Amino acid sequence: MIRHPSAEQISAYIARDVSSRDAAVLTVHLSDCAECTSVADELRNQVAALGTLESPEPSPTMWAAIDGALERDAANAGGRYDSPFARIRQSWRSLCVGVAAGAALVTALMFVAKPSPHVAVSDEVSREDSARAFAKAVDDPLLAEAENELARATSAYERAASRLRVLLEKEQIRWDSGQRDQVARRLAGLDEAVARSRAVAQRDPADGAGAEMLFAAYQKQIDFLAEAVHQGTNASDEAWR
Amino acid sequence: MMIATDAPAGLGPLTATRNEARDDENALIEAVRRGVPGSREAIYHRYKRRVFALSTRIVGAGDAEEVAQEAFIRIFRGLDRFRGDSALGTWIYRLAVNAALSHRSRRPPPTDSLDDREHHTILDTSGADLGPVHGDAALRKRLERGLAALPVGYRTVVVLHDVEGLEHEEIAQVLGCHVGTSKSQLHKARARLREILAADGITVRDLGIRTSEAAR
């Protein structure tokens, strides 16, 4: 009876992972055995076919999740991590400094423009002076830069949220109506928080706390959207709260 | 500093290409260490598909993203300690495989339904019943299904060698084993996969036709 080599031995043979002595024996056997030649062909084709498998693409939110984790790492270690989100926050800090500087300038100009006791001026004149001082302050390049930073930061957050909403809509097609309602309710709450914080920040732009509150609201909204897109229907209860 | 984000030419057969890839990798690592903005993201984009694909094939699509994230977090946490003893890609594969295998050990699939579970999580196998294979996409589905049915040790070696194209020396570094072990595991795995594919109705003709089409 002919003793055929195993598929494992044939695989090693075609990969040249056998000794020259074994290779010689197998060459002779294969030249005369259609069954083993067929096994060798199958293995060769199998390897070639595996080489054509494609690599799936991860979701577009994966980097944001990794970036967030690295940022938290750096914050816990008391270090600094230059993430895009951190850069947005830095813009907010610049804005607060700029707005505070602008407000200080307005106050200083108002103080300088304050009428001396021996000059009779009406309240209207005083208000006009203040308005002029404010207008002058608005012309201040530092304040203008701060305003631009605000616009850029706001627009960056809104763009990110908008992109995530598009992804979420695609993801939600597979959800049941209960899950969609749950997410919609949570998002409505977060949207409202953003709107309220924006109103506070706009009411008193010099108040850094208002800007920080708005930033926190945006961040919460984006974190939730990213989590909802990323986790889909597998999102933990924690994420939905 | 300009950072290239396209796929690296590393792990190729030519030494010159390897050296260029190594220089490029060193520049990228140095950029991360110096905190150059965007350098971590460049590494992420360069390796994301390979890490995600490896995770998908080891743990299944359901957990792949979590594992790939964990792998990248380990990579960036450990990059300062990367000494360059191996290529960056090999080191990244090692961390990705470790993340995937430790994930599996934390959440082992039920042994009685391993095949069913993995068939349905790694791929959308709807309609992929036993029958003739029509088209490359159908063949790839069946190949993925065959891979998913392999024991995880065999599957890891086959994926690293036959799918990802690593050499045995690199696989030995990734898995922390001897080169001989990598070779013997690979040949056992290929033989087992051949049996699985045959049982799933994949013939030598199917494989031959598809691969020759791919080669054209």
Short mmCIF file of C-alpha atoms in Angstrom, two decimals:
data_model
loop_
_atom_site.label_atom_id
_atom_site.label_comp_id
_atom_site.label_asym_id
_atom_site.label_seq_id
_atom_site.Cartn_x
_atom_site.Cartn_y
_atom_site.Cartn_z
CA MET A 1 0.00 0.00 0.00
CA ILE A 2 1.29 3.48 -0.87
CA ARG A 3 1.86 5.74 2.12
CA HIS A 4 0.80 9.28 1.20
CA PRO A 5 2.32 12.29 2.96
CA SER A 6 -0.06 14.33 5.12
CA ALA A 7 -1.43 17.69 3.96
CA GLU A 8 0.72 19.25 6.66
CA GLN A 9 3.85 17.67 5.16
CA ILE A 10 2.83 18.76 1.68
CA SER A 11 2.27 22.29 2.94
CA ALA A 12 5.77 22.30 4.45
CA TYR A 13 7.15 20.91 1.18
CA ILE A 14 5.61 23.60 -1.02
CA ALA A 15 6.82 26.26 1.43
CA ARG A 16 10.33 24.70 1.28
CA ASP A 17 10.23 24.12 5.02
CA VAL A 18 11.49 20.54 4.81
CA SER A 19 14.99 19.09 4.75
CA SER A 20 16.58 18.43 1.34
CA ARG A 21 16.28 14.68 1.96
CA ASP A 22 12.52 14.91 2.69
CA ALA A 23 12.10 17.28 -0.25
CA ALA A 24 13.66 14.73 -2.60
CA VAL A 25 11.37 11.96 -1.34
CA LEU A 26 8.28 14.15 -1.67
CA THR A 27 9.26 15.35 -5.14
CA VAL A 28 9.42 11.76 -6.32
CA HIS A 29 6.11 10.93 -4.66
CA LEU A 30 4.25 13.94 -6.04
CA SER A 31 5.50 13.32 -9.57
CA ASP A 32 3.71 10.01 -9.49
CA CYS A 33 0.66 10.66 -7.28
CA ALA A 34 -2.30 12.60 -8.69
CA GLU A 35 -4.05 12.63 -5.29
CA CYS A 36 -1.16 14.34 -3.49
CA THR A 37 -0.52 16.68 -6.44
CA SER A 38 -4.14 17.78 -6.09
CA VAL A 39 -3.64 18.42 -2.36
CA ALA A 40 -0.55 20.51 -3.19
CA ASP A 41 -2.55 22.52 -5.75
CA GLU A 42 -5.36 23.10 -3.25
CA LEU A 43 -2.89 24.33 -0.64
CA ARG A 44 -1.14 26.64 -3.12
CA ASN A 45 -4.46 28.10 -4.25
CA GLN A 46 -5.67 28.41 -0.68
CA VAL A 47 -2.59 30.46 0.27
CA ALA A 48 -2.98 32.64 -2.82
CA ALA A 49 -6.69 33.18 -2.08
CA LEU A 50 -5.99 34.13 1.54
CA GLY A 51 -3.59 36.76 0.24
CA THR A 52 -6.48 38.44 -1.59
CA LEU A 53 -8.62 38.95 1.54
CA GLU A 54 -9.30 42.59 2.22
CA SER A 55 -8.75 44.50 5.43
CA PRO A 56 -11.95 45.95 6.84
CA GLU A 57 -11.98 49.66 7.66
CA PRO A 58 -12.60 50.68 11.29
CA SER A 59 -15.36 53.16 12.05
CA PRO A 60 -14.50 56.84 11.52
CA THR A 61 -15.02 57.56 15.23
CA MET A 62 -12.33 55.15 16.42
CA TRP A 63 -9.55 57.71 16.40
CA ALA A 64 -11.66 60.13 18.46
CA ALA A 65 -12.15 57.42 21.10
CA ILE A 66 -8.43 56.60 21.22
CA ASP A 67 -7.52 60.26 21.28
CA GLY A 68 -9.94 60.85 24.16
CA ALA A 69 -8.45 57.97 26.16
CA LEU A 70 -4.91 59.28 25.61
CA GLU A 71 -6.00 62.73 26.67
CA ARG A 72 -7.54 61.34 29.87
CA ASP A 73 -4.29 59.45 30.48
CA ALA A 74 -2.27 62.63 30.15
CA ALA A 75 -4.68 64.54 32.41
CA ASN A 76 -4.49 61.82 35.08
CA ALA A 77 -0.71 61.86 34.89
CA GLY A 78 -0.70 65.65 35.15
CA GLY A 79 0.93 65.89 31.76
CA ARG A 80 -0.02 67.50 28.50
CA TYR A 81 -1.33 65.79 25.39
CA ASP A 82 -1.74 67.85 22.28
CA SER A 83 -4.97 66.38 20.95
CA PRO A 84 -7.23 68.21 18.50
CA PHE A 85 -9.88 68.46 21.22
CA ALA A 86 -7.29 69.82 23.64
CA ARG A 87 -6.39 72.42 21.02
CA ILE A 88 -10.05 73.45 20.85
CA ARG A 89 -10.07 73.83 24.63
CA GLN A 90 -6.87 75.86 24.39
CA SER A 91 -8.70 78.14 21.98
CA TRP A 92 -11.41 78.56 24.56
CA ARG A 93 -8.83 79.53 27.16
CA SER A 94 -7.35 82.06 24.73
CA LEU A 95 -10.84 83.37 24.19
CA CYS A 96 -11.47 83.77 27.92
CA VAL A 97 -8.16 85.58 28.35
CA GLY A 98 -8.96 87.78 25.36
CA VAL A 99 -12.46 88.57 26.54
CA ALA A 100 -11.23 89.28 30.06
CA ALA A 101 -8.52 91.57 28.64
CA GLY A 102 -11.13 93.33 26.50
CA ALA A 103 -13.42 93.78 29.48
CA ALA A 104 -10.55 95.17 31.54
CA LEU A 105 -9.77 97.62 28.75
CA VAL A 106 -13.40 98.74 28.59
CA THR A 107 -13.44 99.27 32.36
CA ALA A 108 -10.18 101.21 32.22
CA LEU A 109 -11.42 103.42 29.38
CA MET A 110 -14.68 104.03 31.19
CA PHE A 111 -12.73 105.02 34.29
CA VAL A 112 -10.56 107.43 32.27
CA ALA A 113 -13.62 108.86 30.53
CA LYS A 114 -15.51 109.30 33.81
CA PRO A 115 -16.46 113.04 34.18
CA SER A 116 -14.72 114.95 36.93
CA PRO A 117 -17.04 116.33 39.66
CA HIS A 118 -16.66 119.95 38.54
CA VAL A 119 -17.75 119.22 34.94
CA ALA A 120 -21.48 118.85 34.53
CA VAL A 121 -22.31 116.03 32.16
CA SER A 122 -25.50 114.19 31.70
CA ASP A 123 -25.92 110.46 32.07
CA GLU A 124 -26.50 110.34 28.33
CA VAL A 125 -23.03 111.78 27.66
CA SER A 126 -21.52 109.33 30.09
CA ARG A 127 -23.24 106.45 28.30
CA GLU A 128 -22.02 107.76 24.96
CA ASP A 129 -18.48 107.81 26.32
CA SER A 130 -18.88 104.26 27.50
CA ALA A 131 -20.22 103.22 24.14
CA ARG A 132 -17.28 104.87 22.39
CA ALA A 133 -14.89 103.18 24.82
CA PHE A 134 -16.54 99.86 24.16
CA ALA A 135 -16.37 100.42 20.41
CA LYS A 136 -12.69 101.24 20.80
CA ALA A 137 -12.21 98.11 22.84
CA VAL A 138 -13.99 96.07 20.17
CA ASP A 139 -11.47 97.40 17.68
CA ASP A 140 -8.74 95.99 19.88
CA PRO A 141 -6.87 93.29 17.92
CA LEU A 142 -6.55 91.07 20.97
CA LEU A 143 -10.28 91.03 21.50
CA ALA A 144 -10.91 90.54 17.78
CA GLU A 145 -8.56 87.56 17.83
CA ALA A 146 -10.36 86.19 20.84
CA GLU A 147 -13.67 86.53 19.02
CA ASN A 148 -12.25 84.71 16.05
CA GLU A 149 -11.04 81.95 18.36
CA LEU A 150 -14.56 81.69 19.75
CA ALA A 151 -16.03 81.46 16.27
CA ARG A 152 -13.48 78.83 15.24
CA ALA A 153 -13.96 76.74 18.39
CA THR A 154 -17.74 76.90 18.13
CA SER A 155 -17.67 76.03 14.48
CA ALA A 156 -15.25 73.11 15.10
CA TYR A 157 -17.54 71.67 17.76
CA GLU A 158 -20.61 72.13 15.62
CA ARG A 159 -18.95 70.52 12.60
CA ALA A 160 -17.87 67.55 14.71
CA ALA A 161 -21.37 67.18 16.17
CA SER A 162 -22.93 67.49 12.74
CA ARG A 163 -20.69 64.76 11.27
CA LEU A 164 -21.46 62.48 14.19
CA ARG A 165 -25.20 63.09 13.75
CA VAL A 166 -24.95 61.95 10.12
CA LEU A 167 -23.18 58.78 11.21
CA LEU A 168 -25.70 58.25 13.97
CA GLU A 169 -28.59 58.47 11.52
CA LYS A 170 -27.01 55.70 9.44
CA GLU A 171 -26.40 53.61 12.55
CA GLN A 172 -29.96 54.11 13.81
CA ILE A 173 -31.50 52.44 10.78
CA ARG A 174 -30.73 49.12 12.44
CA TRP A 175 -32.19 50.09 15.82
CA ASP A 176 -35.69 49.57 17.06
CA SER A 177 -37.93 52.55 17.72
CA GLY A 178 -37.47 52.31 21.52
CA GLN A 179 -33.71 52.71 21.21
CA ARG A 180 -34.09 55.56 18.75
CA ASP A 181 -36.49 57.38 21.09
CA GLN A 182 -34.16 56.88 24.04
CA VAL A 183 -31.25 58.42 22.13
CA ALA A 184 -33.42 61.22 20.76
CA ARG A 185 -34.58 62.14 24.28
CA ARG A 186 -31.02 62.18 25.61
CA LEU A 187 -29.80 64.24 22.65
CA ALA A 188 -32.64 66.73 23.08
CA GLY A 189 -31.51 67.23 26.70
CA LEU A 190 -27.91 67.76 25.62
CA ASP A 191 -28.95 70.16 22.84
CA GLU A 192 -30.94 72.14 25.36
CA ALA A 193 -27.94 72.27 27.70
CA VAL A 194 -25.79 73.60 24.83
CA ALA A 195 -28.42 76.24 24.00
CA ARG A 196 -28.72 77.33 27.64
CA SER A 197 -24.93 77.50 28.09
CA ARG A 198 -24.58 79.44 24.85
CA ALA A 199 -27.14 81.98 26.09
CA VAL A 200 -25.24 82.39 29.37
CA ALA A 201 -21.89 82.71 27.58
CA GLN A 202 -23.28 85.28 25.15
CA ARG A 203 -25.02 87.29 27.89
CA ASP A 204 -21.69 87.92 29.59
CA PRO A 205 -18.81 87.10 27.27
CA ALA A 206 -16.29 88.30 29.83
CA ASP A 207 -17.42 85.61 32.23
CA GLY A 208 -15.00 82.74 31.77
CA ALA A 209 -17.30 80.41 33.70
CA GLY A 210 -19.99 80.84 31.05
CA ALA A 211 -17.57 79.92 28.27
CA GLU A 212 -16.32 76.93 30.26
CA MET A 213 -19.90 75.80 30.81
CA LEU A 214 -20.60 76.05 27.09
CA PHE A 215 -17.45 74.10 26.32
CA ALA A 216 -18.43 71.37 28.79
CA ALA A 217 -21.91 71.15 27.24
CA TYR A 218 -20.46 70.80 23.73
CA GLN A 219 -18.00 68.16 24.94
CA LYS A 220 -20.78 66.17 26.63
CA GLN A 221 -22.88 66.31 23.49
CA ILE A 222 -19.98 65.13 21.31
CA ASP A 223 -18.98 62.38 23.76
CA PHE A 224 -22.54 61.08 23.76
CA LEU A 225 -22.83 61.20 19.96
CA ALA A 226 -19.48 59.42 19.52
CA GLU A 227 -20.47 56.80 22.07
CA ALA A 228 -23.85 56.25 20.42
CA VAL A 229 -22.29 55.93 16.96
CA HIS A 230 -19.48 53.74 18.18
CA GLN A 231 -21.42 51.43 20.47
CA GLY A 232 -24.59 51.31 18.42
CA THR A 233 -27.15 49.06 19.98
CA ASN A 234 -24.48 47.59 22.26
CA ALA A 235 -24.00 50.85 24.12
CA SER A 236 -23.89 50.42 27.83
CA ASP A 237 -26.55 51.89 30.09
CA GLU A 238 -23.86 54.25 31.32
CA ALA A 239 -23.61 55.79 27.86
CA TRP A 240 -27.32 56.44 27.62
CA ARG A 241 -27.68 58.18 30.93
CA MET B 1 7.39 68.53 9.85
CA MET B 2 5.71 66.58 7.09
CA ILE B 3 4.33 63.23 8.11
CA ALA B 4 3.37 60.68 5.50
CA THR B 5 0.12 58.90 6.28
CA ASP B 6 0.01 56.45 3.40
CA ALA B 7 0.61 52.73 3.80
CA PRO B 8 4.21 51.81 4.56
CA ALA B 9 6.30 49.72 2.27
CA GLY B 10 7.65 47.79 5.28
CA LEU B 11 7.72 44.01 5.52
CA GLY B 12 8.52 43.75 1.83
CA PRO B 13 11.15 41.46 0.38
CA LEU B 14 13.71 44.09 -0.61
CA THR B 15 16.26 45.17 1.93
CA ALA B 16 16.52 48.68 0.50
CA THR B 17 12.77 49.12 0.79
CA ARG B 18 12.89 47.79 4.34
CA ASN B 19 15.62 50.26 5.25
CA GLU B 20 13.64 53.14 3.79
CA ALA B 21 10.56 51.99 5.68
CA ARG B 22 12.60 51.70 8.88
CA ASP B 23 13.98 55.25 8.45
CA ASP B 24 10.47 56.52 7.85
CA GLU B 25 9.20 54.71 10.95
CA ASN B 26 12.04 56.08 13.05
CA ALA B 27 11.17 59.60 11.95
CA LEU B 28 7.55 59.03 12.90
CA ILE B 29 8.42 57.59 16.31
CA GLU B 30 10.75 60.50 16.96
CA ALA B 31 7.96 62.91 15.99
CA VAL B 32 5.61 61.27 18.51
CA ARG B 33 8.25 61.45 21.22
CA ARG B 34 8.80 65.14 20.51
CA GLY B 35 5.04 65.73 20.62
CA VAL B 36 4.73 66.85 16.99
CA PRO B 37 1.01 67.55 16.45
CA GLY B 38 -0.63 64.92 14.28
CA SER B 39 2.18 62.37 14.62
CA ARG B 40 0.13 59.91 16.70
CA GLU B 41 -2.74 60.24 14.29
CA ALA B 42 -0.35 59.53 11.41
CA ILE B 43 0.72 56.26 13.08
CA TYR B 44 -2.93 55.43 13.70
CA HIS B 45 -3.93 55.95 10.06
CA ARG B 46 -0.93 53.99 8.86
CA TYR B 47 -1.74 50.90 10.90
CA LYS B 48 -5.48 51.17 11.61
CA ARG B 49 -6.63 48.77 8.91
CA ARG B 50 -4.09 46.10 9.77
CA VAL B 51 -4.76 46.30 13.51
CA PHE B 52 -8.52 46.35 12.97
CA ALA B 53 -8.40 43.46 10.47
CA LEU B 54 -6.27 41.38 12.83
CA SER B 55 -8.63 42.14 15.72
CA THR B 56 -11.67 41.29 13.60
CA ARG B 57 -10.21 37.95 12.60
CA ILE B 58 -9.12 37.00 16.12
CA VAL B 59 -12.06 38.17 18.23
CA GLY B 60 -14.84 38.69 15.70
CA ALA B 61 -16.45 41.84 14.32
CA GLY B 62 -18.53 42.47 17.44
CA ASP B 63 -15.53 43.12 19.68
CA ALA B 64 -12.96 44.13 17.05
CA GLU B 65 -13.25 47.86 17.50
CA GLU B 66 -12.91 47.62 21.27
CA VAL B 67 -9.83 45.42 20.88
CA ALA B 68 -8.28 47.65 18.20
CA GLN B 69 -8.81 50.68 20.43
CA GLU B 70 -7.22 48.89 23.35
CA ALA B 71 -4.30 47.90 21.11
CA PHE B 72 -3.72 51.48 19.94
CA ILE B 73 -3.92 52.81 23.49
CA ARG B 74 -1.27 50.23 24.51
CA ILE B 75 0.80 51.21 21.46
CA PHE B 76 0.80 54.93 22.28
CA ARG B 77 1.36 54.33 25.99
CA GLY B 78 4.31 52.10 25.20
CA LEU B 79 5.85 54.00 22.30
CA ASP B 80 8.27 55.87 24.56
CA ARG B 81 9.68 52.51 25.64
CA PHE B 82 9.89 51.09 22.10
CA ARG B 83 13.60 50.41 21.56
CA GLY B 84 13.50 49.52 17.90
CA ASP B 85 14.66 45.92 18.38
CA SER B 86 12.03 44.95 15.83
CA ALA B 87 10.28 46.91 13.10
CA LEU B 88 7.53 49.21 14.35
CA GLY B 89 4.97 47.21 12.37
CA THR B 90 6.03 43.96 14.04
CA TRP B 91 5.85 45.56 17.47
CA ILE B 92 2.40 46.95 16.67
CA TYR B 93 1.24 43.51 15.55
CA ARG B 94 2.55 42.05 18.81
CA LEU B 95 0.54 44.50 20.91
CA ALA B 96 -2.53 43.99 18.73
CA VAL B 97 -2.32 40.18 19.00
CA ASN B 98 -1.78 40.44 22.77
CA ALA B 99 -4.79 42.74 23.12
CA ALA B 100 -6.93 40.38 21.05
CA LEU B 101 -5.83 37.22 22.87
CA SER B 102 -6.21 38.75 26.32
CA HIS B 103 -9.67 39.97 25.31
CA ARG B 104 -10.56 36.42 24.32
CA SER B 105 -9.23 35.06 27.60
CA ARG B 106 -11.36 37.57 29.51
CA ARG B 107 -14.44 36.75 27.46
CA PRO B 108 -14.07 33.21 26.17
CA PRO B 109 -16.75 32.25 23.68
CA PRO B 110 -19.01 29.34 24.72
CA THR B 111 -17.21 26.24 23.50
CA ASP B 112 -20.36 24.43 22.40
CA SER B 113 -21.29 27.13 19.93
CA LEU B 114 -17.91 28.56 19.01
CA ASP B 115 -18.23 28.02 15.31
CA ASP B 116 -21.76 29.34 15.01
CA ARG B 117 -20.98 32.39 17.10
CA GLU B 118 -17.84 33.27 15.22
CA HIS B 119 -19.33 32.62 11.83
CA HIS B 120 -22.02 35.12 12.59
CA THR B 121 -19.88 37.74 14.27
CA ILE B 122 -16.88 37.83 11.99
CA LEU B 123 -18.86 38.06 8.83
CA ASP B 124 -22.31 38.65 7.60
CA THR B 125 -22.88 35.10 6.47
CA SER B 126 -26.48 35.54 5.49
CA GLY B 127 -27.16 33.46 2.45
CA ALA B 128 -23.74 31.82 2.63
CA ASP B 129 -25.10 28.30 2.74
CA LEU B 130 -23.29 25.30 1.38
CA GLY B 131 -23.39 25.52 -2.37
CA PRO B 132 -21.47 26.71 -5.38
CA VAL B 133 -19.38 29.83 -4.95
CA HIS B 134 -20.31 32.65 -7.29
CA GLY B 135 -17.97 35.63 -7.45
CA ASP B 136 -14.99 36.86 -5.49
CA ALA B 137 -17.08 38.35 -2.70
CA ALA B 138 -18.78 35.01 -2.04
CA LEU B 139 -15.45 33.20 -2.04
CA ARG B 140 -13.97 35.72 0.39
CA LYS B 141 -16.93 35.23 2.71
CA ARG B 142 -16.42 31.50 2.68
CA LEU B 143 -12.68 31.92 3.26
CA GLU B 144 -13.35 34.21 6.21
CA ARG B 145 -15.81 31.68 7.54
CA GLY B 146 -13.21 28.94 7.20
CA LEU B 147 -10.66 31.08 9.05
CA ALA B 148 -13.16 31.76 11.82
CA ALA B 149 -13.66 28.04 12.31
CA LEU B 150 -9.95 27.46 12.96
CA PRO B 151 -8.75 27.24 16.57
CA VAL B 152 -7.49 30.67 17.59
CA GLY B 153 -3.80 29.69 17.69
CA TYR B 154 -3.87 28.31 14.15
CA ARG B 155 -5.98 31.20 12.97
CA THR B 156 -3.53 33.78 14.34
CA VAL B 157 -0.58 32.21 12.52
CA VAL B 158 -2.47 31.84 9.23
CA VAL B 159 -3.72 35.42 9.41
CA LEU B 160 -0.27 36.80 10.17
CA HIS B 161 1.49 34.74 7.48
CA ASP B 162 -0.97 34.14 4.66
CA VAL B 163 -3.24 37.16 5.01
CA GLU B 164 -0.96 39.86 6.42
CA GLY B 165 2.19 38.57 4.75
CA LEU B 166 4.56 38.45 7.71
CA GLU B 167 7.67 36.26 7.58
CA HIS B 168 8.16 33.50 10.16
CA GLU B 169 10.90 35.53 11.87
CA GLU B 170 8.41 38.37 12.35
CA ILE B 171 5.67 36.01 13.52
CA ALA B 172 8.08 34.52 16.05
CA GLN B 173 8.68 38.04 17.39
CA VAL B 174 4.97 38.84 17.44
CA LEU B 175 3.98 35.62 19.21
CA GLY B 176 7.12 35.22 21.32
CA CYS B 177 7.83 31.74 19.97
CA HIS B 178 10.54 30.00 17.93
CA VAL B 179 10.64 30.29 14.15
CA GLY B 180 10.23 26.51 13.94
CA THR B 181 7.07 26.68 16.03
CA SER B 182 5.63 29.33 13.72
CA LYS B 183 6.35 27.12 10.70
CA SER B 184 4.94 23.94 12.17
CA GLN B 185 1.79 25.73 13.42
CA LEU B 186 1.30 27.30 10.00
CA HIS B 187 1.43 23.98 8.14
CA LYS B 188 -0.92 22.31 10.62
CA ALA B 189 -3.27 25.31 10.30
CA ARG B 190 -3.22 25.25 6.48
CA ALA B 191 -3.99 21.54 6.46
CA ARG B 192 -6.88 22.07 8.89
CA LEU B 193 -8.20 25.01 6.88
CA ARG B 194 -8.13 22.92 3.71
CA GLU B 195 -10.36 20.35 5.43
CA ILE B 196 -12.74 23.07 6.66
CA LEU B 197 -12.99 24.64 3.21
CA ALA B 198 -13.57 21.27 1.58
CA ALA B 199 -16.36 20.57 4.10
CA ASP B 200 -17.83 23.98 3.19
CA GLY B 201 -17.89 23.08 -0.49
CA ILE B 202 -14.90 25.18 -1.58
CA THR B 203 -13.05 23.32 -4.29
CA VAL B 204 -9.59 23.69 -5.72
CA ARG B 205 -11.27 24.95 -8.87
CA ASP B 206 -13.00 27.79 -6.98
CA LEU B 207 -9.76 28.84 -5.36
CA GLY B 208 -7.75 28.51 -8.56
CA ILE B 209 -10.20 30.52 -10.65
CA ARG B 210 -10.43 33.32 -8.15
CA THR B 211 -6.75 33.63 -7.45
CA SER B 212 -5.84 33.63 -11.13
CA GLU B 213 -8.43 36.38 -11.63
CA ALA B 214 -6.88 38.32 -8.79
CA ALA B 215 -3.44 37.90 -10.33
CA ARG B 216 -4.52 39.36 -13.65
#
